[in-house]
XYZ file of C-alpha atoms in Angstrom:
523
model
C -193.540 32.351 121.156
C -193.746 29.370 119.457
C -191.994 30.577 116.008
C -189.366 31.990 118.276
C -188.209 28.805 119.205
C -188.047 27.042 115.790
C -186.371 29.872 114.585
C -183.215 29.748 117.789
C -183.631 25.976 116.664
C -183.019 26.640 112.937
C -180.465 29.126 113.655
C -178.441 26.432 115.929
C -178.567 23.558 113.581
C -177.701 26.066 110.308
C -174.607 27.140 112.577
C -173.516 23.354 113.394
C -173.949 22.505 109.599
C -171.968 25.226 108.306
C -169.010 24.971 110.853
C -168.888 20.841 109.641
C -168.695 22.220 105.706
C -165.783 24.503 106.811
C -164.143 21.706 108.677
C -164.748 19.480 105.676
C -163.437 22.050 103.059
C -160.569 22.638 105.098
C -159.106 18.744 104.798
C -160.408 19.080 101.036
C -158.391 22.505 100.683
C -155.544 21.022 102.685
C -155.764 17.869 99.754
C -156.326 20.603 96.701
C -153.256 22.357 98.346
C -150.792 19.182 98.623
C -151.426 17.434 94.969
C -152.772 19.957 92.910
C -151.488 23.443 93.914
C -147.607 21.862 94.245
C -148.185 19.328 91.224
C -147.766 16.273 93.680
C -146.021 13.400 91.446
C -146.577 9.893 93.185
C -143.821 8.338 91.244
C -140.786 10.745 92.235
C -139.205 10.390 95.124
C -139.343 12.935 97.930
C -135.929 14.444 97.348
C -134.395 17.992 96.091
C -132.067 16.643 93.755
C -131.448 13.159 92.507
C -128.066 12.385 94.733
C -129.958 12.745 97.977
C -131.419 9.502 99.138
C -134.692 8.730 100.988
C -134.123 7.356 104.750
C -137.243 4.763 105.196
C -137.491 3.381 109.154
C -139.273 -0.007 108.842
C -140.328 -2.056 112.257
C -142.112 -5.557 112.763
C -144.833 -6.290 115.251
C -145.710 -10.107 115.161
C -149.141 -10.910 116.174
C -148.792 -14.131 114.960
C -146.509 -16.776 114.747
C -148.933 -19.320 112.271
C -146.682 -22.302 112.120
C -143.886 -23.972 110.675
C -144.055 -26.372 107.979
C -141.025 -28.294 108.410
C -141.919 -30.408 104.782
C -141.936 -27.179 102.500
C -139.611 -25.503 104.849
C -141.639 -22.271 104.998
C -142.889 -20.057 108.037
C -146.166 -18.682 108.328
C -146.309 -15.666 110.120
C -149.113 -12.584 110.780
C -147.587 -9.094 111.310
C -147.781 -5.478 111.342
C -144.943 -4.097 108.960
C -144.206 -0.255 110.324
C -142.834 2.374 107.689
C -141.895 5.644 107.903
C -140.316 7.902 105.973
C -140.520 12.116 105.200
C -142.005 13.034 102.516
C -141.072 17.010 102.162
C -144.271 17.516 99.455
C -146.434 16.492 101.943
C -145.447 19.158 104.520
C -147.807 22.253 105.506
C -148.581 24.730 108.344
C -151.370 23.470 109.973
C -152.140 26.920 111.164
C -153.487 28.197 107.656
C -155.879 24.179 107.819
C -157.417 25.129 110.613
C -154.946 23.065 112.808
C -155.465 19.927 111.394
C -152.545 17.859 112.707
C -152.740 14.547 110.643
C -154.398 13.676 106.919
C -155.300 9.887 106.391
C -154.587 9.276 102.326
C -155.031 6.221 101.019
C -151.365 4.830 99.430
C -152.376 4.363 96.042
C -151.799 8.668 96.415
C -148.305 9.102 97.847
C -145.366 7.795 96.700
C -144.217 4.306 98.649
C -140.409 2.894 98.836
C -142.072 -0.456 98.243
C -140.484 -2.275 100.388
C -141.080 -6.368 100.083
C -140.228 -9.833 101.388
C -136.898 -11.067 99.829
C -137.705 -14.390 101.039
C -140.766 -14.996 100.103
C -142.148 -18.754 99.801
C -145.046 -17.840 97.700
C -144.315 -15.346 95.022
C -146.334 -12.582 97.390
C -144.619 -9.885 97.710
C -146.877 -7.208 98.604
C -148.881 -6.767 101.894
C -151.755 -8.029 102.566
C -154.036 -4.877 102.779
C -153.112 -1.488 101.663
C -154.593 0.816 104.755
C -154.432 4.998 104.715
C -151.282 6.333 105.287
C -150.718 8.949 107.937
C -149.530 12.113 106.881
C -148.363 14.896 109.334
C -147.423 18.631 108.911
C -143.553 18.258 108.523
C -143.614 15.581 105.792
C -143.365 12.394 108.210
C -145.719 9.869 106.224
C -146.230 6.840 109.096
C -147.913 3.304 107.158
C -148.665 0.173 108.943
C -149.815 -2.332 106.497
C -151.069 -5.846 107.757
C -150.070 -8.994 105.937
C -149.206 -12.658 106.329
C -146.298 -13.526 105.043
C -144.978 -17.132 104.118
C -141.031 -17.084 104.143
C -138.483 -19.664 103.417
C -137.161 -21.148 106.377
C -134.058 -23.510 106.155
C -134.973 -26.736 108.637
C -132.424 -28.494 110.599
C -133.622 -31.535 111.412
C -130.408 -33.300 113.159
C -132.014 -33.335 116.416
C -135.852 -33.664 115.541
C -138.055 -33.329 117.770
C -135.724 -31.432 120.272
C -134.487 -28.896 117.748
C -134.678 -25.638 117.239
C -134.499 -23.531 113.986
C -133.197 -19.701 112.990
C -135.662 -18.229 110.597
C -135.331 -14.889 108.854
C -137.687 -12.442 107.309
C -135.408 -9.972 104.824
C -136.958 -6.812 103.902
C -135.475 -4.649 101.103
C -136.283 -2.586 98.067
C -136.524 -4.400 94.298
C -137.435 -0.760 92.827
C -134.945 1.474 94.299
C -130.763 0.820 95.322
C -128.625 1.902 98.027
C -128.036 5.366 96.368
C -131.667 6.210 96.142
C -133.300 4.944 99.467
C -131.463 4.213 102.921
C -132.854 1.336 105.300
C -133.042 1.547 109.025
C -134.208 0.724 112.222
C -136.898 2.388 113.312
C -136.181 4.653 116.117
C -138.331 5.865 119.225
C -138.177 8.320 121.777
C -137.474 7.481 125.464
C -140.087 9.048 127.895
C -137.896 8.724 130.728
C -134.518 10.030 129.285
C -135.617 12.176 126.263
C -133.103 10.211 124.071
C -133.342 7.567 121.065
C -132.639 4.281 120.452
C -133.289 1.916 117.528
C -136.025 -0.676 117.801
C -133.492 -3.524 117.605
C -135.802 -6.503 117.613
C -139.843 -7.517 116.805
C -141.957 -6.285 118.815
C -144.768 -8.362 120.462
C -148.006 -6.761 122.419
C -148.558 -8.955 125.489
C -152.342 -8.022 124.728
C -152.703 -8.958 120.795
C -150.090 -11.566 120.311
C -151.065 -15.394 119.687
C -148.432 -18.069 121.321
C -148.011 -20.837 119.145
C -148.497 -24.310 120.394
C -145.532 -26.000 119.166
C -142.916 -23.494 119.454
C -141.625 -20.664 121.483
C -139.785 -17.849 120.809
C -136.399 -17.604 122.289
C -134.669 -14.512 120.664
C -135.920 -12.025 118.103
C -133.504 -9.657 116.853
C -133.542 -7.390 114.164
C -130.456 -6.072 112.128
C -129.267 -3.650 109.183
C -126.882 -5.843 106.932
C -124.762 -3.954 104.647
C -123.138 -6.354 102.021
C -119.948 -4.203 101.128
C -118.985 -6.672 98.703
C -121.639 -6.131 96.614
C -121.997 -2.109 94.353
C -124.607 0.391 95.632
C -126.363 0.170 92.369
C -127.543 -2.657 93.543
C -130.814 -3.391 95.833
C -128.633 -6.266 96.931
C -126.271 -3.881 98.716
C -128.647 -3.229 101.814
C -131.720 -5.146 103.537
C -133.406 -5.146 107.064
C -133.737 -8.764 108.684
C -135.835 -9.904 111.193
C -134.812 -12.924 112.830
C -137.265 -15.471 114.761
C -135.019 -17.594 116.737
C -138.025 -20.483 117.844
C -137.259 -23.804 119.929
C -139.989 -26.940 119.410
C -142.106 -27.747 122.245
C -141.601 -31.980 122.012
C -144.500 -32.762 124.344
C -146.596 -33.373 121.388
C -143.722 -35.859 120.214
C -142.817 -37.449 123.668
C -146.648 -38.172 123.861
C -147.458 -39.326 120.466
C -144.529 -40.996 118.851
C -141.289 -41.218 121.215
C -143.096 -43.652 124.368
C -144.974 -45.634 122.243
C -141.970 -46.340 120.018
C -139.691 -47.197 123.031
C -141.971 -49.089 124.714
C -142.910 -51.308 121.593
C -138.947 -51.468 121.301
C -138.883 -52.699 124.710
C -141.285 -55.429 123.832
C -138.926 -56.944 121.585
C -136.684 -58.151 124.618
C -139.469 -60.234 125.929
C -139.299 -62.371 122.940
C -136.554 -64.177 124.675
C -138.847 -65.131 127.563
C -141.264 -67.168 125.202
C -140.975 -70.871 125.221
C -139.632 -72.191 121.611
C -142.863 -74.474 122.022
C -144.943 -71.225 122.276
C -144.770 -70.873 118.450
C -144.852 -67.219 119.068
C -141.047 -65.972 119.126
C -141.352 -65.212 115.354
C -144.699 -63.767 115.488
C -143.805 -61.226 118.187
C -140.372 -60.396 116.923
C -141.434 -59.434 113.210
C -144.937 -57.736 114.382
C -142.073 -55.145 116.953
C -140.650 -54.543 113.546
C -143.277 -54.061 111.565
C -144.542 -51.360 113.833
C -141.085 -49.672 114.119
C -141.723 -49.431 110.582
C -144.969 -47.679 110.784
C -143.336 -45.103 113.068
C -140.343 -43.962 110.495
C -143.159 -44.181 107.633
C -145.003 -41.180 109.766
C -141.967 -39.466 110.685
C -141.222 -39.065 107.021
C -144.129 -37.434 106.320
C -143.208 -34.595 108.491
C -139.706 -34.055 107.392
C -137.939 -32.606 104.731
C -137.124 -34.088 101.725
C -133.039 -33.891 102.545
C -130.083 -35.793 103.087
C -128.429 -33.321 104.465
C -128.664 -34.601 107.614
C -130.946 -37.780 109.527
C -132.936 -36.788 112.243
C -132.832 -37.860 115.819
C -135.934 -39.816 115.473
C -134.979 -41.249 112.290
C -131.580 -42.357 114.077
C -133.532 -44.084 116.816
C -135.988 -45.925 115.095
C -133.285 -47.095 112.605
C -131.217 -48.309 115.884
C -133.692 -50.326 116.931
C -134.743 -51.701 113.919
C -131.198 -53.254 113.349
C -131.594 -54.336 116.836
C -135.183 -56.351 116.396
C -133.510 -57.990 113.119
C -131.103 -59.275 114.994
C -133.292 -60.514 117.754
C -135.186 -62.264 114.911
C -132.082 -63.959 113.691
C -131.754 -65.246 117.291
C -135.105 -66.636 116.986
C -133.969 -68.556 113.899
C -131.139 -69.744 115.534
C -132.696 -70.957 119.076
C -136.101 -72.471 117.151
C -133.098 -74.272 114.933
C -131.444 -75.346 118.417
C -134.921 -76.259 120.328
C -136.215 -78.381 117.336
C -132.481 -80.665 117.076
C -132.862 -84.509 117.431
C -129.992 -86.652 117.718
C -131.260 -88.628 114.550
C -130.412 -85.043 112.647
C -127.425 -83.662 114.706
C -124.267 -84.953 116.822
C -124.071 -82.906 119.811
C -120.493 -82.685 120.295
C -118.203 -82.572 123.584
C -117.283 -78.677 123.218
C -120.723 -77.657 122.774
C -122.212 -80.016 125.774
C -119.515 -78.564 128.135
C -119.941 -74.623 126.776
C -123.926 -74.588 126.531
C -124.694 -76.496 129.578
C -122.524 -76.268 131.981
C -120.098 -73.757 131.588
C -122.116 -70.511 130.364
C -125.422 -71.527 132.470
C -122.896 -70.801 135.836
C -122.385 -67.215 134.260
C -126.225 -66.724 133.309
C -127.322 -67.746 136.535
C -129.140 -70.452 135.212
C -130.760 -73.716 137.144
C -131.628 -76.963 135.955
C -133.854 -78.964 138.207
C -132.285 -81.950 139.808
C -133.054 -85.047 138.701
C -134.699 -87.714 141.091
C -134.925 -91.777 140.331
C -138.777 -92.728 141.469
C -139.631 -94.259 144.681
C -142.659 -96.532 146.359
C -143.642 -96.726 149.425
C -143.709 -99.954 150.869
C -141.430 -101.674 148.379
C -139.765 -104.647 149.597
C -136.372 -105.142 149.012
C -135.051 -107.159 145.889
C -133.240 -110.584 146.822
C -129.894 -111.392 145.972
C -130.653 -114.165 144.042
C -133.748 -116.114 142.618
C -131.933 -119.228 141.760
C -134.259 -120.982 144.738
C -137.077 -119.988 143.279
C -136.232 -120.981 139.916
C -135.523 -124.510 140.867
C -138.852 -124.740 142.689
C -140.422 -123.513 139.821
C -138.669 -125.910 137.541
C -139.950 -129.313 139.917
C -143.138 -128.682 139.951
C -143.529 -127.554 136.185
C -141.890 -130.758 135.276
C -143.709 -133.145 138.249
C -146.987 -132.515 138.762
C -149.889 -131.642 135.434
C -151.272 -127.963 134.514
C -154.470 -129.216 136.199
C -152.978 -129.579 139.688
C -151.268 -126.435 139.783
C -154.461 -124.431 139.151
C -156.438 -126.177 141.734
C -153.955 -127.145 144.044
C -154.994 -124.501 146.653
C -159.147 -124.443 145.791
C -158.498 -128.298 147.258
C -156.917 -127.213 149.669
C -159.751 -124.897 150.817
C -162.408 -127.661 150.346
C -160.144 -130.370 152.555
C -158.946 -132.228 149.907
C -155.757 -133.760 150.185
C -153.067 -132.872 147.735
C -150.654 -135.645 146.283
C -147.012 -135.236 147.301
C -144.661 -134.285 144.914
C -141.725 -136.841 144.586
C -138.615 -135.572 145.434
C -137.542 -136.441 141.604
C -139.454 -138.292 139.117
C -137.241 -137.756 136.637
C -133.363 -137.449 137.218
C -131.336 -136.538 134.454
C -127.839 -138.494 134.690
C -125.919 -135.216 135.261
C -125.763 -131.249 136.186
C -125.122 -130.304 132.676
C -128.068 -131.762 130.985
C -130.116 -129.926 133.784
C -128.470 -126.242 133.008
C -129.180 -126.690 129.377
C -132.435 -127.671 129.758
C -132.655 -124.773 131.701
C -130.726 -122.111 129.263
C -132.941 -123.218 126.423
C -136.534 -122.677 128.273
C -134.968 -119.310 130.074
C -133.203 -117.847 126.718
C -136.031 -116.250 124.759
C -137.333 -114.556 127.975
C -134.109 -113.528 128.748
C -133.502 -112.089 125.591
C -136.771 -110.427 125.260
C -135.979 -109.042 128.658
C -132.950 -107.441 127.465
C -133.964 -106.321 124.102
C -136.883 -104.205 126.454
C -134.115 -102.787 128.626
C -131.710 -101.695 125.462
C -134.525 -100.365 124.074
C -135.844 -98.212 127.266
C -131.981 -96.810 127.661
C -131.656 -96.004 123.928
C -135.358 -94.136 124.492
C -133.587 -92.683 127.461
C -130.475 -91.216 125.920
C -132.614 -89.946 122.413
C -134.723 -88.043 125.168
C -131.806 -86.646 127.241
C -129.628 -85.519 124.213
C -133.066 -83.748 122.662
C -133.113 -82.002 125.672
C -129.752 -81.006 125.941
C -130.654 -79.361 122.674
C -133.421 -77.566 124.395
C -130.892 -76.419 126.970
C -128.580 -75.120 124.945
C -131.647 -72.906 123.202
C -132.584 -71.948 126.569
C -129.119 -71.223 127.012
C -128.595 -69.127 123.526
C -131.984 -67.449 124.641
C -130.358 -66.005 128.053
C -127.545 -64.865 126.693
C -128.708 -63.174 123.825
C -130.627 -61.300 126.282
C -128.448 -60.027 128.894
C -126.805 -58.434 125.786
C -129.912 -57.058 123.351
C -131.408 -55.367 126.221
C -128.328 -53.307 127.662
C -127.703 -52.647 124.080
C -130.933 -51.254 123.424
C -131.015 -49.309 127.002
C -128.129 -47.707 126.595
C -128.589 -46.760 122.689
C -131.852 -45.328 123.952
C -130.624 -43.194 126.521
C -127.295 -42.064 125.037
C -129.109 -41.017 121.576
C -132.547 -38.880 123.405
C -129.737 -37.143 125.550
C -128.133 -35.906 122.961
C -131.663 -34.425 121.553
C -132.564 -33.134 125.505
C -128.932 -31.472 125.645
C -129.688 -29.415 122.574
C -130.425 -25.831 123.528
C -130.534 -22.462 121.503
C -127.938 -20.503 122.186
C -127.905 -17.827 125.079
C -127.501 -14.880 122.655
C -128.984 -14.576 119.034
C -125.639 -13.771 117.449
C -121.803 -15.977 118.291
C -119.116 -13.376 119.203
C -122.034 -10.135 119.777
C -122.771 -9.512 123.191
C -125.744 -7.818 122.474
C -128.921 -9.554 123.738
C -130.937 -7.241 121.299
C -134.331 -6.907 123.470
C -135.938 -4.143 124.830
C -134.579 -3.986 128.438
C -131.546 -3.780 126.775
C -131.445 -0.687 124.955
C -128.420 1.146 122.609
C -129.081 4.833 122.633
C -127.669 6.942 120.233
């Protein structure tokens, strides 16, 4: 019983193994059959006679948009490049191959149309990895290569970093013209309506493709160009171009470069809210620039080589750096004004009556009011001394140094004072008395009045220095209330003309055509 079984299990597995060799030798019949039975030649093309020309169907599934490098001006992009063609060598009844219904071949077999990149930024031309072509019984060879191509993209930077930029991957033939090969869209069946329609633009699968970080795809349309101007015998005369039309995403930019750099603009208006006496007006102005200056240095790096055109950016940046030069030339000029002594400059009428009074009424400006100083408990001043002089004069000249001194310590103690005489001495007139006078009384007087000549001269160097001061302060308002609406309104008016730029609604001018898949062109 035992041998039985081995021998139904023997008999099973002998069965399975020899219906795998007659699978196997049916593909390797089918191969025998196609390229040595027929003579298969690789480098002919698939035609009856050499005026007939090849049609090749090429499509473009991007996985992949890599980036843009906006310096070298190439794209960097991973796709799926779809070829098709008929090969009628390659045809057979599947019905004599036990009904095999597709051969995988690798390329290096079957002859290719060798289609490449026209625009190619590296000298690559060829995909990345040669995969099996797909071979089925009426001669329809099917290849989908991978590869990562790095195309030249032409950069417009005018509006950087809210532009957007048209770049073009252009597929044609260096090996065979217009007469010998034909270049189309490929077409595909409707399910719904049974009838065809090119594949007018690059496809994307929702499930495999990668959206890039710092741009977006707006349109993607894909078009035969036929250059009638140029012969058929050329491989100039037809191509198949794929066109990525992609719009920046300028967070990265508003984030990183654009608010810092307006609000260290910004920063350069406070300069006129320093005190002259701060030391700092300079300091601040040129460190503003300075930094501006870092900002177009980084810029730079990103851009182009070109003078084509100046970016947005680049336009900004250079706005307000003429702007913080001039606000440190206003520095010069009010430090020059603040630091002004009468001993070095005449303040004349014009200037007094501009600077501080006229122009400070338009700036809004106040001065505080000026107030003489008061005591409390001050008695008031005489009308004259000349009483009091006299006095002063009889008993200076009538009674010793001794007796003035101590005159009221005796009195305290009870001692009797002597009387002054009405006049010891009595000059024989009036005159002699005012001269004596006049001579003891001059140098006190005239000390008196050098002091008070002296105090008003003090007086008026102080008020005209800070006159000078005023009219700084005066320069300093003024050349504020116009740098900053200046530097608002440059601001504004030049990033609205960068928000306001916007692809346009359709890929082509003057086509109607949107060219994407809900909008279908059946044949």
């Amino acid at each position: 019983m035992r041998s039985c079984v081995l021998g139904l299990c023997f008999v099973v597995l002998l069965f399975h193994f020899l219906a795998g060799c007659n699978g196997r030798n049916e593909e390797e019949r089918l191969i025998n059959h196609l390229f040595k039975e027929r003579g298969y030649n690789k480098e002919l093309r698939p035609v009856q006679s050499k005026d007939e020309t090849v049609t090749i169907y090429l499509a473009l599934t991007l996985s992949n948009l890599i980036s843009l490098n906006e310096a070298d001006e190439t794209l960097l992009t991973n796709v799926w490049m779809d070829h098709g063609w008929t090969d009628y060598r390659l045809a057979w009844n599947s019905s004599e191959f036990d009904d095999i219904d597709v051969l995988r071949l690798p390329p290096s077999m079957v002859w290719l149309p060798e289609i490449v990149l026209e625009n190619n930024n590296d000298a690559q031309f060829q995909v990345a990895y040669y995969c099996n072509v797909l071979v089925y019984p009426d001669g329809f060879v099917y290849w989908l290569p991978p590869a990562i191509f790095r195309s030249s993209c032409s950069i417009n930077v005018n509006y950087f970093p809210f532009d957007w930029q048209n770049c073009t991957l252009k597929f044609s033939s260096l090996t065979y013209n217009a007469k010998e090969i034909s270049l189309h869209l490929k077409e595909e069946k409707d399910s719904d309506t049974e009838r065809y329609y090119k594949v007018e633009w690059i496809i994307i699968d929702p499930e495999g493709f990668t959206e890039n970080g710092e741009w977006e795809i707006i349109h993607r349309p894909a078009r035969r160009n036929i250059y009638k101007n140029i012969p058929m015998d050329s491989n100039k005369h037809q191509d198949i171009t794929f066109y990525l039309i992609i719009k920046r995403k300028p967070l990265f930019y508003i984030v990183n470069i654009i608010i810092p750099c307006v609000l260290i603009s910004f920063m350069a208006s406070l300069v006129y809210y320093l005190p002259a006496d701060s030391g700092e007006k300079m300091t601040l102005s040129i460190s503003v620039l300075l930094a501006q200056s870092v900002f177009l240095l980084l810029i730079s790096q990103r851009l182009p080589e070109t003078s084509m055109a100046v970016p947005l950016i680049v336009k900004y940046l250079m706005f307000i750096m003429v702007l913080v030069t001039v606000v440190v030339l206003n520095c010069v000029i009010v430090l020059n004004l603040h630091f002004r002594t009468p001993s070095t400059h005449v303040m004349t009428h014009w200037t007094k009556e501009l600077f501080l009074e006229r122009l400070p009424r338009l700036l809004h400006m106040s001065r505080p009011a000026e107030s003489e100083p008061s005591w409390e408990g001050a008695l008031p001043r005489r009308s004259s001394s000349v009483g009091y002089i006299a006095k002063a004069e009889e008993y200076y000249s009538l009674k010793s140094r001794s007796e003035l001194m101590f005159e009221k310590q005796s009195e305290r103690h009870g001692l009797t004072t002597r009387p002054t005489p009405a006049a010891a001495y009595k000059p024989s007139n009036d005159t002699e008395v005012n001269e004596q006078l006049y001579g003891e009384m001059k140098p006190a007087v005239e000390g008196a009045n050098y002091i008070v000549k002296h105090m008003h001269n003090k007086n008026d160097y102080n008020e005209e220095k800070d006159n000078w001061s005023g009219i700084a302060r005066t320069v300093d308002r003024l050349c504020f209330y116009i740098v900053t609406p200046i530097m608002t309104l440059g601001t504004i008016c030049i990033f609205l003309m960068g928000i306001y730029n916007h692809p346009p609604p359709l890929p082509f001018e003057g086509d109607p055509f949107t060219y994407t898949e809900a909008d279908r062109r059946y044949d």
